[in-house]
mmCIF file of C-alpha atoms in Angstrom:
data_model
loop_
_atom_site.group_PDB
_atom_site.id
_atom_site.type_symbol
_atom_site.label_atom_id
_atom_site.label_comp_id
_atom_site.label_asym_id
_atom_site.label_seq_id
_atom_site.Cartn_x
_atom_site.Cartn_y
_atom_site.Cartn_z
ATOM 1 C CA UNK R 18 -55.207 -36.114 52.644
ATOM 2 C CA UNK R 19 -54.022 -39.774 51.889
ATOM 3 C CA UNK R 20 -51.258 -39.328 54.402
ATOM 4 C CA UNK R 21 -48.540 -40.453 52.359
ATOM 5 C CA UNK R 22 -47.109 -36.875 53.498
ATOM 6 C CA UNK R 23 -46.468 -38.292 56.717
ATOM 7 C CA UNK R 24 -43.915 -41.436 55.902
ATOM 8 C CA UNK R 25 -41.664 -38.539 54.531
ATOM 9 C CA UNK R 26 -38.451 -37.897 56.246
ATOM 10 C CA UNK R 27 -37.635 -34.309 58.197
ATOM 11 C CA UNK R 28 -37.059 -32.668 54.813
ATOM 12 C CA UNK R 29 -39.886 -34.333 52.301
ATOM 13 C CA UNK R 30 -37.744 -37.592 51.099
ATOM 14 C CA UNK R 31 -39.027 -40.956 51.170
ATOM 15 C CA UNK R 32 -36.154 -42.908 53.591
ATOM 16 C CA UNK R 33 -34.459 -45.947 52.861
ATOM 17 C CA UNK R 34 -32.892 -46.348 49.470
ATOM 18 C CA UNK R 35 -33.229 -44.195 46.530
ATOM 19 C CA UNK R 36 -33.140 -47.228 44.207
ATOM 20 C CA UNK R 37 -34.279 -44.454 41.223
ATOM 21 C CA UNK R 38 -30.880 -43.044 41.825
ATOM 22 C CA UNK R 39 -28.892 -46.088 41.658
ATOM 23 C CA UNK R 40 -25.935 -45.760 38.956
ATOM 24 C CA UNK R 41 -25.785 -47.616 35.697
ATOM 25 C CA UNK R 42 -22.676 -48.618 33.406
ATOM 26 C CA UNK R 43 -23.121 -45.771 31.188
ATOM 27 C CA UNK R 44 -22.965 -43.513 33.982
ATOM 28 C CA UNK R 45 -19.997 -45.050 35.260
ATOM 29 C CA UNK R 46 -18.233 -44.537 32.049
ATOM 30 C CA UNK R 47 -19.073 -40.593 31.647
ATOM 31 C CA UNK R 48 -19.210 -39.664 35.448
ATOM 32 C CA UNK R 49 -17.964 -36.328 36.423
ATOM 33 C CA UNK R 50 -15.010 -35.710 39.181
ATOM 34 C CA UNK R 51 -16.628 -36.176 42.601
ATOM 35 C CA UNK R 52 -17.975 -39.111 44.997
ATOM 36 C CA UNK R 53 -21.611 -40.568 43.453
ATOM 37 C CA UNK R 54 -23.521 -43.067 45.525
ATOM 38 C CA UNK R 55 -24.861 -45.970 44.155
ATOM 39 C CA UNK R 56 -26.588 -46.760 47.283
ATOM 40 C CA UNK R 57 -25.960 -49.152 50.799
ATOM 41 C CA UNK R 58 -22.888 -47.322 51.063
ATOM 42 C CA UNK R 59 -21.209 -47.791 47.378
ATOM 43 C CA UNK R 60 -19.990 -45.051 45.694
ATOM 44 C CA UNK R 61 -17.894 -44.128 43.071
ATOM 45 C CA UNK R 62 -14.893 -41.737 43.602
ATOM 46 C CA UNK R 63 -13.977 -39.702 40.194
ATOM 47 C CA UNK R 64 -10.897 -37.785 40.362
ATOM 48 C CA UNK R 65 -10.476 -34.634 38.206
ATOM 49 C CA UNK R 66 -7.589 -36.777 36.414
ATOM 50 C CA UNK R 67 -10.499 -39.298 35.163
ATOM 51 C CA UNK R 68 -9.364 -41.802 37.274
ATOM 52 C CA UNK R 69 -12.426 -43.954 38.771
ATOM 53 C CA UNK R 70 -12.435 -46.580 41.725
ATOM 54 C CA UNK R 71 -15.255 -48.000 44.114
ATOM 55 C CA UNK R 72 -15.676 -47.074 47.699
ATOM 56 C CA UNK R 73 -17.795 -49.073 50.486
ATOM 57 C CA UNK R 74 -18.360 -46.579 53.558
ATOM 58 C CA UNK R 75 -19.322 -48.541 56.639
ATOM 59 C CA UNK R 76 -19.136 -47.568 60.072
ATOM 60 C CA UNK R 77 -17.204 -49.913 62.522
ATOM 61 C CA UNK R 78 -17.036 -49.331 66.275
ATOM 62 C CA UNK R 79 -18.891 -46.207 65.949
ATOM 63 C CA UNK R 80 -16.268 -44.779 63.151
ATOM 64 C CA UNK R 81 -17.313 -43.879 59.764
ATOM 65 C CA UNK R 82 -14.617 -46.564 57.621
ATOM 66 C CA UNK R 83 -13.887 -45.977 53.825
ATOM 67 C CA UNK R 84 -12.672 -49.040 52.005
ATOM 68 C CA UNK R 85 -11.310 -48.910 48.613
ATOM 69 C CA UNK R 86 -12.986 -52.188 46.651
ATOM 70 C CA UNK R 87 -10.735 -51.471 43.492
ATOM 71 C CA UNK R 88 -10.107 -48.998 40.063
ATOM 72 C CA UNK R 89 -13.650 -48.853 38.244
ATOM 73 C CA UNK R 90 -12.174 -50.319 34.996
ATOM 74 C CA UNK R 91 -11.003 -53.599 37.132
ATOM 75 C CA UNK R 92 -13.992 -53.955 38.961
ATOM 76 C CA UNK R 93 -17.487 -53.936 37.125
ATOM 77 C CA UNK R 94 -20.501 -51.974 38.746
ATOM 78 C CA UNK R 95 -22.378 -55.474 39.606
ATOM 79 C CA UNK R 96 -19.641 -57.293 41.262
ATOM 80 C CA UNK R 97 -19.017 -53.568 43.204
ATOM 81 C CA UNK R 98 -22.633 -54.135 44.277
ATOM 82 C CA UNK R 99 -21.958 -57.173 45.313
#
């Protein structure tokens, strides 16, 4: 046993950041309807109309926030990051 086993969360994922999963442009462009995370809280909201925009969820004073940062075709994937 090399006891990497144990720095596994509750149900077998490494914690922290899934930087593997992290979006990419093309992505952005082709991404089904639904809410994708991108990471740190960024994600990107498709609606089944195509329409795409970027959302920060922080929490603030104990209360999950959503924040709209802008329509995906105005604001670029990097400067969402950012």
């Amino acid at each position: 046993m090399d006891g990497s086993s144990l720095d596994r969360g509750a149900r077998g994922k490494q914690p922290g950041p899934h930087v593997e999963k992290r979006l990419n442009a093309a992505f952005v462009r082709k991404a089904p309807p639904g809410r994708h995370t991108d990471g740190g809280g960024l994600y990107l909201q498709v609606d089944r109309s195509g329409a795409r925009r970027w959302l920060l969820r922080i929490v603030v004073r104990g209360k999950r926030k959503d924040f709209g940062l802008g329509a995906a075709n105005l604001v670029s994937l990097s400067e969402a990051r950012e």
